[in-house]
mmCIF file of C-alpha atoms in Angstrom:
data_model
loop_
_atom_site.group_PDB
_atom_site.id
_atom_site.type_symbol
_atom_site.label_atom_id
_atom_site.label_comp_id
_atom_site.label_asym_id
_atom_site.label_seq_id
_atom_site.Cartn_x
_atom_site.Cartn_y
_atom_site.Cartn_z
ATOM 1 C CA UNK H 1 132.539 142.486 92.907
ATOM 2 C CA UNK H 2 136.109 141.105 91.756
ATOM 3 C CA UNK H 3 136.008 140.728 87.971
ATOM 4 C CA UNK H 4 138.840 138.109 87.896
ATOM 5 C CA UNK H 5 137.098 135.130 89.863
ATOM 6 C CA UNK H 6 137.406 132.032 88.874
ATOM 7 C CA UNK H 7 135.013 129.891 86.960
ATOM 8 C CA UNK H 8 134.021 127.495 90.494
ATOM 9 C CA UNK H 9 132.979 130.726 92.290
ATOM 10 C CA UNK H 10 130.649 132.091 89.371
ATOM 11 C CA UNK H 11 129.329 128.401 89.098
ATOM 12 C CA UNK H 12 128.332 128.344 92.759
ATOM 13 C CA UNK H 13 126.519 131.571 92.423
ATOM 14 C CA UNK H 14 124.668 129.845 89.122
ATOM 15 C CA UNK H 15 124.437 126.650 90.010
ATOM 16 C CA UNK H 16 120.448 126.621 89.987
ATOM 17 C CA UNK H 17 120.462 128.509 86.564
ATOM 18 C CA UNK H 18 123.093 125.426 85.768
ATOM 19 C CA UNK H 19 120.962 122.776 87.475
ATOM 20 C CA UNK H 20 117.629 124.424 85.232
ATOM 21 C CA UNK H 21 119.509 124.598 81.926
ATOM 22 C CA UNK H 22 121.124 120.969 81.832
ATOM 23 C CA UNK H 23 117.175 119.650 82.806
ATOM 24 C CA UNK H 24 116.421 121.524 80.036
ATOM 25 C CA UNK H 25 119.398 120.324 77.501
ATOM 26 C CA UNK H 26 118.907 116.858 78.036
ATOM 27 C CA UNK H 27 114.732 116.871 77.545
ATOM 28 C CA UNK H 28 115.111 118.793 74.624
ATOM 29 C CA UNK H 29 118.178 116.813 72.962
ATOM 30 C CA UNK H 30 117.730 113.920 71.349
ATOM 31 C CA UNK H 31 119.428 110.064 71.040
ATOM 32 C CA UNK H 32 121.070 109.328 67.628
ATOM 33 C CA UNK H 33 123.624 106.730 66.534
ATOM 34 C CA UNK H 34 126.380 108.137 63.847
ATOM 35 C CA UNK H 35 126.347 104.714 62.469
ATOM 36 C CA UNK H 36 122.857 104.862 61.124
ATOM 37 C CA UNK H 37 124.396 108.280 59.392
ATOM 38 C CA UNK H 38 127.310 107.052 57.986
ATOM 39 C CA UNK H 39 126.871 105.196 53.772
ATOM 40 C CA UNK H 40 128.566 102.451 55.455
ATOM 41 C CA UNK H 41 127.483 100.424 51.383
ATOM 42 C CA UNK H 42 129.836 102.834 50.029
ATOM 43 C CA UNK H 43 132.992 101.939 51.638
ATOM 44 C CA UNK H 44 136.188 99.607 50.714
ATOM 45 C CA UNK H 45 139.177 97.943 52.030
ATOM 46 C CA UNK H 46 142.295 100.444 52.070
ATOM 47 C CA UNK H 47 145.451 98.702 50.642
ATOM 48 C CA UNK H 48 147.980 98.460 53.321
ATOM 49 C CA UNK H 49 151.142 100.175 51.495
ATOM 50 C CA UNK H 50 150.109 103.840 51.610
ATOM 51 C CA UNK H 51 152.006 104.150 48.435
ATOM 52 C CA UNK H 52 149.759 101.283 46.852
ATOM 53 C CA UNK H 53 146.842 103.771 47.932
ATOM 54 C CA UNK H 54 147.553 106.873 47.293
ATOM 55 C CA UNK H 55 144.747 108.934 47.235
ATOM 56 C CA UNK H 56 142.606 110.860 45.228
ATOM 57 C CA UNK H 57 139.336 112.667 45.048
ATOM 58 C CA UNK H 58 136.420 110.579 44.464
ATOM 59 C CA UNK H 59 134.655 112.130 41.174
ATOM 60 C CA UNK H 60 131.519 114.116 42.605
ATOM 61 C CA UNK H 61 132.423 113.442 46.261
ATOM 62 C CA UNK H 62 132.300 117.454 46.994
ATOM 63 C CA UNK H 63 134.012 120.486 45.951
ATOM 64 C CA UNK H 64 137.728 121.621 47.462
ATOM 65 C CA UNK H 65 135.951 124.131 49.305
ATOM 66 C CA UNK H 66 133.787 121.541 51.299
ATOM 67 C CA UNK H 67 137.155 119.640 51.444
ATOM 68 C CA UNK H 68 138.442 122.041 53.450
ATOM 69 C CA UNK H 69 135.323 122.975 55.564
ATOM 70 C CA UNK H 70 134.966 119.660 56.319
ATOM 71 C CA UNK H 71 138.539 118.995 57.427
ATOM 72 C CA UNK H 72 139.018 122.055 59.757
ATOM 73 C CA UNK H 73 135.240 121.603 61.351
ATOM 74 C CA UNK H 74 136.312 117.405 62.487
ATOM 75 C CA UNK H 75 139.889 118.569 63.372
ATOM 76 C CA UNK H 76 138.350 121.586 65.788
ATOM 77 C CA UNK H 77 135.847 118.461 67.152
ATOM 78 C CA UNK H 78 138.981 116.630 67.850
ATOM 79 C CA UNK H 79 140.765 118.920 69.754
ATOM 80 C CA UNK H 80 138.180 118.232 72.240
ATOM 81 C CA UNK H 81 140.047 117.332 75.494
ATOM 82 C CA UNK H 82 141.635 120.601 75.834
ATOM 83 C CA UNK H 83 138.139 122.894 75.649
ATOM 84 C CA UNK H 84 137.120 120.198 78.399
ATOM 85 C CA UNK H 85 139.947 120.678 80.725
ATOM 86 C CA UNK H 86 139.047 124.667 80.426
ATOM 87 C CA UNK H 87 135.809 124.456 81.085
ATOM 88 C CA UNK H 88 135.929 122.296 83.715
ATOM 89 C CA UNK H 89 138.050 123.982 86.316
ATOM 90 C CA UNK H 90 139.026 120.814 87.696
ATOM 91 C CA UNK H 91 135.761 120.222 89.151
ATOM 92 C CA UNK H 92 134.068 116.526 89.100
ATOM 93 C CA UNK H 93 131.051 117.205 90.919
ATOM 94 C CA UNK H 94 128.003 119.136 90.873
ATOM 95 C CA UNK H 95 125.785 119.920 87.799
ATOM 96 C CA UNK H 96 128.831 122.269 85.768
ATOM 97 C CA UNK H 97 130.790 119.374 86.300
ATOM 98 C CA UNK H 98 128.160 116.839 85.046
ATOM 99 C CA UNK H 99 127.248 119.476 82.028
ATOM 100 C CA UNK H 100 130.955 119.225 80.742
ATOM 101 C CA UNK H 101 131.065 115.607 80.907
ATOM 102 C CA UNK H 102 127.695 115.645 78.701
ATOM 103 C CA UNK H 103 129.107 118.319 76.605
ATOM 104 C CA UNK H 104 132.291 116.230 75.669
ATOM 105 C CA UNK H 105 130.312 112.888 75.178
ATOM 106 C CA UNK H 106 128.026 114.931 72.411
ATOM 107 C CA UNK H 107 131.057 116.694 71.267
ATOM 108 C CA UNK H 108 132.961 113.490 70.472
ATOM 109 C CA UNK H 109 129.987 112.106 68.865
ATOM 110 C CA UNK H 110 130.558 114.672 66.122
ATOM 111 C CA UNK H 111 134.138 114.026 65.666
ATOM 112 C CA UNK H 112 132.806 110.442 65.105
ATOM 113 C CA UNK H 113 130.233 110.486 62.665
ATOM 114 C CA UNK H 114 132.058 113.311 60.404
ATOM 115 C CA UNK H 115 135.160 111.003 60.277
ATOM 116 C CA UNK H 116 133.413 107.800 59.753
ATOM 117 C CA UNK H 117 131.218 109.613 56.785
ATOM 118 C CA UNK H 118 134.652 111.277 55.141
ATOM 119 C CA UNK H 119 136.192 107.958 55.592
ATOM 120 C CA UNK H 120 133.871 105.877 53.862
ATOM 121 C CA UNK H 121 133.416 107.939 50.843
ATOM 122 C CA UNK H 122 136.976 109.140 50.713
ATOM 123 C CA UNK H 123 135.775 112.661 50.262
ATOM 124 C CA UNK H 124 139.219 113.746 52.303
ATOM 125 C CA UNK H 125 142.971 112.504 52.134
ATOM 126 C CA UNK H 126 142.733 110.073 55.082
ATOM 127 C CA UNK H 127 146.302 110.288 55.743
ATOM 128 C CA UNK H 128 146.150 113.965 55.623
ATOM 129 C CA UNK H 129 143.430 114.213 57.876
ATOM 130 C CA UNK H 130 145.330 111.930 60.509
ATOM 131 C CA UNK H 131 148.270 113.724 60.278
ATOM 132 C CA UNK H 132 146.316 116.970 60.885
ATOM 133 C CA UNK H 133 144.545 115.540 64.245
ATOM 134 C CA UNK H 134 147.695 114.384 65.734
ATOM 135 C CA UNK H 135 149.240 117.470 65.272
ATOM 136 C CA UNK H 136 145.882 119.630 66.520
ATOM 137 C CA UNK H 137 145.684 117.209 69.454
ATOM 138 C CA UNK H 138 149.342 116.910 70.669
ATOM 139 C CA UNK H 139 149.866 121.063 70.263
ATOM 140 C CA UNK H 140 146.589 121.645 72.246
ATOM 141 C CA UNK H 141 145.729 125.246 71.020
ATOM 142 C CA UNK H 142 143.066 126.906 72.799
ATOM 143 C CA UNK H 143 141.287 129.868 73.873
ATOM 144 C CA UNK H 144 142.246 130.226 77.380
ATOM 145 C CA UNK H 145 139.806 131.592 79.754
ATOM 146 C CA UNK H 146 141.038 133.762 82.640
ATOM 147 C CA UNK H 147 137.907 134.503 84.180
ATOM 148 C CA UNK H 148 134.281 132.494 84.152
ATOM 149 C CA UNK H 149 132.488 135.337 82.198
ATOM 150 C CA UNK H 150 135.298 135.512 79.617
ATOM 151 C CA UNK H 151 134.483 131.287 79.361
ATOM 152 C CA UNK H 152 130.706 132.202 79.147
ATOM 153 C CA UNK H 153 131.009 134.697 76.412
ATOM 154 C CA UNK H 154 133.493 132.737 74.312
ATOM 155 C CA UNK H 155 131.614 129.637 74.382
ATOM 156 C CA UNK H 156 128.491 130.959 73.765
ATOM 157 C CA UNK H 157 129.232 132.821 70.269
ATOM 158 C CA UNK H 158 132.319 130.056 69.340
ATOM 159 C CA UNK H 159 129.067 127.242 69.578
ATOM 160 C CA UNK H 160 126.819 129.427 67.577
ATOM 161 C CA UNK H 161 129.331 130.259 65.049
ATOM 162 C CA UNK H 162 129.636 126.044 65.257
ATOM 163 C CA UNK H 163 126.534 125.529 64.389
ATOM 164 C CA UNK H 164 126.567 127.832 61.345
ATOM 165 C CA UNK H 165 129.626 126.693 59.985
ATOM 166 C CA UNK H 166 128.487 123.194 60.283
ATOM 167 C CA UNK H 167 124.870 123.721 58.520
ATOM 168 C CA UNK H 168 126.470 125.594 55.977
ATOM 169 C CA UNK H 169 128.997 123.597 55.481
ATOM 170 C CA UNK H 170 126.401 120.432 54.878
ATOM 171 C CA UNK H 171 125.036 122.955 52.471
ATOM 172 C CA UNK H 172 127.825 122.915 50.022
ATOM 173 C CA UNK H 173 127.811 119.337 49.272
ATOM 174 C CA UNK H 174 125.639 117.810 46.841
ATOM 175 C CA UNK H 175 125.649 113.975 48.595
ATOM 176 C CA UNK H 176 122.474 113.495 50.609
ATOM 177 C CA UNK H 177 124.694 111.646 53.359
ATOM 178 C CA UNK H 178 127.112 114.247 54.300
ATOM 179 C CA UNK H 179 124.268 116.652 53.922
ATOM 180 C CA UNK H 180 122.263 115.094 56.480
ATOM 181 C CA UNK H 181 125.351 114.214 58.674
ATOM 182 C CA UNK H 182 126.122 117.659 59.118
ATOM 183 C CA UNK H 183 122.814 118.991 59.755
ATOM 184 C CA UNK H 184 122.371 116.581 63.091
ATOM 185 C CA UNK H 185 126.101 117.973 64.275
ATOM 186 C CA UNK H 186 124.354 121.229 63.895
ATOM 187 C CA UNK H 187 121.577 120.595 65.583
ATOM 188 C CA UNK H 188 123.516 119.461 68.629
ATOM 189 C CA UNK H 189 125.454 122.639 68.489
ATOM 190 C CA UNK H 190 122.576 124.535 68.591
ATOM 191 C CA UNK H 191 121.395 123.223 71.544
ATOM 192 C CA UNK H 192 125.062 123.806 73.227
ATOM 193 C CA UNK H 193 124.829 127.556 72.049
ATOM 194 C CA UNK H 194 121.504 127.725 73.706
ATOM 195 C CA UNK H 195 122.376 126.879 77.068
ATOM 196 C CA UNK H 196 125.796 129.006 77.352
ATOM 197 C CA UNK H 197 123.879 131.960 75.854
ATOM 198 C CA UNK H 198 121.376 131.322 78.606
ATOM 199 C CA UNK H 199 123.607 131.122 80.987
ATOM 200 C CA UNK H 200 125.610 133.759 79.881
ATOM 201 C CA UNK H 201 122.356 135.892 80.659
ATOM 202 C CA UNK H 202 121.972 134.923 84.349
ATOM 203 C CA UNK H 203 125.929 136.014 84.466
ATOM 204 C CA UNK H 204 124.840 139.079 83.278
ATOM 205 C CA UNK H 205 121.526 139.610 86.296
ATOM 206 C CA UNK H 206 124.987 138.127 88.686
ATOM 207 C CA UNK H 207 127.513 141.048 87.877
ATOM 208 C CA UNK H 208 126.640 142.996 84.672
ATOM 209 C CA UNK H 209 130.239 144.986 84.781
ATOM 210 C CA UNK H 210 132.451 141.815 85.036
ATOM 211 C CA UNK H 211 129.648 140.408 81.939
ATOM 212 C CA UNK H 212 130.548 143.211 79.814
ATOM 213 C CA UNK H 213 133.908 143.818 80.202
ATOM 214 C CA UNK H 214 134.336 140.128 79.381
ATOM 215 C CA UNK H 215 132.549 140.727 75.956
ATOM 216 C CA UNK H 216 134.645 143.812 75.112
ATOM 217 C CA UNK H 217 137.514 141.188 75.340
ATOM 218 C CA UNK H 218 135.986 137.996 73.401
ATOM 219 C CA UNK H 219 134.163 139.905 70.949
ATOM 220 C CA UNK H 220 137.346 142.254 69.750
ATOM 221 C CA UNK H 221 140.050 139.121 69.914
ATOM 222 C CA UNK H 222 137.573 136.529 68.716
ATOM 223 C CA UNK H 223 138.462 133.490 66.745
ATOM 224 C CA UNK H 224 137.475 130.579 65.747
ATOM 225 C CA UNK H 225 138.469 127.226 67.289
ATOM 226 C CA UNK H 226 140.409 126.452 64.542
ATOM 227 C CA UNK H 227 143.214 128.424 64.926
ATOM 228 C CA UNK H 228 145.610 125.603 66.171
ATOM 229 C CA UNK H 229 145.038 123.728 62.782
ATOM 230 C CA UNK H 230 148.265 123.785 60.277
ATOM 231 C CA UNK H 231 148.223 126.805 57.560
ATOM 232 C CA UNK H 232 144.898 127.865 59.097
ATOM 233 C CA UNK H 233 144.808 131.208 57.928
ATOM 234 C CA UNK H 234 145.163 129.682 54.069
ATOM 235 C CA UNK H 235 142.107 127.521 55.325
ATOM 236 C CA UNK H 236 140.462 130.436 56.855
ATOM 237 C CA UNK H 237 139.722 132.035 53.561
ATOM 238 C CA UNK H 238 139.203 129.456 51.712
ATOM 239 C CA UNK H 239 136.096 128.425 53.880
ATOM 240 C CA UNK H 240 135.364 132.589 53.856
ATOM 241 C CA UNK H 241 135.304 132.190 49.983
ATOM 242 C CA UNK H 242 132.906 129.474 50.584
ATOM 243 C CA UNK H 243 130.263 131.592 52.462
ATOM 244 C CA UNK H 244 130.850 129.178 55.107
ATOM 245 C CA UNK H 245 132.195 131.216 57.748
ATOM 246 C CA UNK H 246 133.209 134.939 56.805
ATOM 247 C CA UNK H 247 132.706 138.669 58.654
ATOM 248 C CA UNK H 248 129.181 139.155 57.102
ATOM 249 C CA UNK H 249 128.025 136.032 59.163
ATOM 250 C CA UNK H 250 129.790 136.706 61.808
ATOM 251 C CA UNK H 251 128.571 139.918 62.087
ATOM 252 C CA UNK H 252 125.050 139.332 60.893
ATOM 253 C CA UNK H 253 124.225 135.883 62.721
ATOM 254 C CA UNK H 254 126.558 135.784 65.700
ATOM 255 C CA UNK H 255 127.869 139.296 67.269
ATOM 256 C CA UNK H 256 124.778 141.224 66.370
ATOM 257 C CA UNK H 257 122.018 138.431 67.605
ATOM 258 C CA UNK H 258 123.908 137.639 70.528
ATOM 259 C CA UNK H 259 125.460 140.329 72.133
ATOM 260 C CA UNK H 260 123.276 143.482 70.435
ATOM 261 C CA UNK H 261 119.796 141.723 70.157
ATOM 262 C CA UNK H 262 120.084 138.783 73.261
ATOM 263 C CA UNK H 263 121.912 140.088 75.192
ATOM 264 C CA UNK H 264 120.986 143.963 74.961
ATOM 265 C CA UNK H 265 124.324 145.248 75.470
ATOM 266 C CA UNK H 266 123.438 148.772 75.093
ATOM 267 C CA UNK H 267 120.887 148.268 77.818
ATOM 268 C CA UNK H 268 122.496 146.810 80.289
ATOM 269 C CA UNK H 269 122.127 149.093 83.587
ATOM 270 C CA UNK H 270 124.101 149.668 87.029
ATOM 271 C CA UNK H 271 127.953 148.843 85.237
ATOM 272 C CA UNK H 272 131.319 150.204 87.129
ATOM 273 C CA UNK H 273 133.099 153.243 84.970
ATOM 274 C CA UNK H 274 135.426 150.493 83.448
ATOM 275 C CA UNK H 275 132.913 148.660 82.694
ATOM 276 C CA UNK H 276 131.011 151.672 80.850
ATOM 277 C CA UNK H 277 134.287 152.303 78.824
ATOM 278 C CA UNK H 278 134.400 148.661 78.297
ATOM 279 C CA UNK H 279 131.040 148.887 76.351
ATOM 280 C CA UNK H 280 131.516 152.188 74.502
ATOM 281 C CA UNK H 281 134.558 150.948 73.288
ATOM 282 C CA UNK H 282 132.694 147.426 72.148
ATOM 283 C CA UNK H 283 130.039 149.534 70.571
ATOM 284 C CA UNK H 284 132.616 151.323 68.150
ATOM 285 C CA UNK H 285 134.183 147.741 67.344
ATOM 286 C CA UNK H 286 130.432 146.377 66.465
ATOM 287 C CA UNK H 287 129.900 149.351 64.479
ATOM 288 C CA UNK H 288 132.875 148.325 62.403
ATOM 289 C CA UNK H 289 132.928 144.982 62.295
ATOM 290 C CA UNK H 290 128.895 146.246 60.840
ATOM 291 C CA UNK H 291 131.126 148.174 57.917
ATOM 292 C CA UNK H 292 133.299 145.337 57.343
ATOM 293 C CA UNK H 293 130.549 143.003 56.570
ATOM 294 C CA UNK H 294 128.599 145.339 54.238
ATOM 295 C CA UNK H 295 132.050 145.345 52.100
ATOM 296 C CA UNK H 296 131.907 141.651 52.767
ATOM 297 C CA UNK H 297 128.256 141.298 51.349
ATOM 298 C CA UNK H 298 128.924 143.986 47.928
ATOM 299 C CA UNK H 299 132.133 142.133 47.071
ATOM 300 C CA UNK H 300 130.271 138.621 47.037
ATOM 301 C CA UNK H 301 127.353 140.604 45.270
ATOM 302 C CA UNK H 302 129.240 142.208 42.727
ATOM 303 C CA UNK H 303 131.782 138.817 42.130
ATOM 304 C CA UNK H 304 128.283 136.492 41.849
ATOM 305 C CA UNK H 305 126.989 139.403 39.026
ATOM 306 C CA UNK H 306 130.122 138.937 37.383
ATOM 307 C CA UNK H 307 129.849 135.223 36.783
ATOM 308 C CA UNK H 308 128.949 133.924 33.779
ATOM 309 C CA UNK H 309 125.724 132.273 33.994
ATOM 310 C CA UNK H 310 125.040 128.927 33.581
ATOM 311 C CA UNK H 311 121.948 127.428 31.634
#
């Protein structure tokens, strides 16, 4: 079986598994309205002369780490159009095509209520921030997906790792508002992650060879959505600093989960030799990326005994 098809062919072949998991998505999501999120009481005019406004951050908005979580996680939501057009393959019928259309309406909910909430309480540079989208939307960086099962791996761990950078990022601030905004994107992205890790399993029962060499590929060259967004690798660390998004997590609650636990990729039976090279050679990457993270956890250990401690 070809390991290069395209993503209409391995959509035909899982259309019922599609068909069963959108059922599922939309009885298990629920309705919610960003403007019943958003401190709407908080908010005030903005002068019209930029220079008459310059701004400033508002005293006990949220920390410059959250600053910057919260800036790259609404200007990866933004660059929404272009993860559409790849998943879509150009198709506007049939239940993958009526997934991505439900996908992208939830999506762009989240680009909504983040912006209205950091809007409102001025918690980032406005202009900044607009700045930042036009230039994430017009350059359009994306992962591009040559195959189906490299789409179905990507998506499933990039949504996952979503979700945990949003919750975590909600956990940094101290306002009960952005806390709870960020939560409910989470939530949503939590139900995205479910269904392309589901899916991502049937894939797997389809053509197990194509399945695994596909997460050889995403799982060794993975990165975050993010990486289309000016001085990103600055921003990058910054958020890893944080304990927002950093090797130990994505080690701990995304690769090993998924791919180890989920999926049982040392389990998987009946794969091609390249395929079998494929996953020997993911295994030795997983065991690294294992070491990595254990440096990752004793550095954070031994910098958090180091501080001084605060009555």
């Amino acid at each position: 079986m070809p390991h290069t098809r395209p993503m209409s062919e391995l959509s035909n072949e899982l259309a019922p598994m599609v068909e069963q998991l959108l059922e599922r998505h939309l009885a298990s999501t629920k309705e919610w309205f960003p403007h019943r999120l958003v401190p709407w009481s908080r908010g005030r005019d903005f002068a019209e002369n930029e220079a008459d406004d310059a701004w400033s951050p508002e005293p006990g908005t949220c920390s410059d780490a959250a600053r910057v979580a919260l800036t790259v996680n609404l200007l990866t939501e933004d660059n929404l159009p272009y993860y559409s057009e790849s998943l879509s393959d150009g198709r506007r019928d049939g239940a993958w095509a009526e997934w991505t259309r439900r996908w992208t309406a939830e999506e762009g909910r989240h680009a909504i209520v983040i912006r209205d909430y950091l809007t409102v309480t001025r918690a980032v540079d406005p202009v900044a921030l607009e700045r930042g989208r036009m230039h994430q939307v017009s350059t359009g960086v994306v992962p591009q997906f040559g195959n189906a099962c490299l789409g179905l791996v990507y998506t499933t761990l990039q949504e996952l790792a979503t979700r945990v950078a949003h919750r975590n990022t909600g956990e940094l601030l101290t306002d009960a508002a952005g806390r709870t905004v960020m939560r409910r994107v989470a939530a949503d992205e939590n139900l995205h992650h479910l269904f392309y890790r589901d899916l991502a399993s049937a894939a797997i029962d389809v053509d197990p060879s194509a399945m695994v060499i596909a997460m050889d590929e995403v799982v060794r060259t993975f990165a975050m959505p993010g990486t289309g967004i000016e001085d990103f690798p600055r921003l990058a660390r910054v958020i890893a600093d944080a304990a927002v998004y950093d090797f130990s997590i994505h080690y701990h609650q995304i690769v090993a989960p998924v791919v180890l636990g989920r999926w049982r990729l040392t389990e998987i039976e009946g794969l091609t030799a390249s395929a079998e090279q494929s996953r020997d050679r993911l295994v030795r990457f997983i065991d690294r990326l294992a070491k990595v993270a254990d440096r990752t956890d004793a550095r954070r250990q031994a910098k958090a005994a180091a501080a001084p401690r605060v009555a």
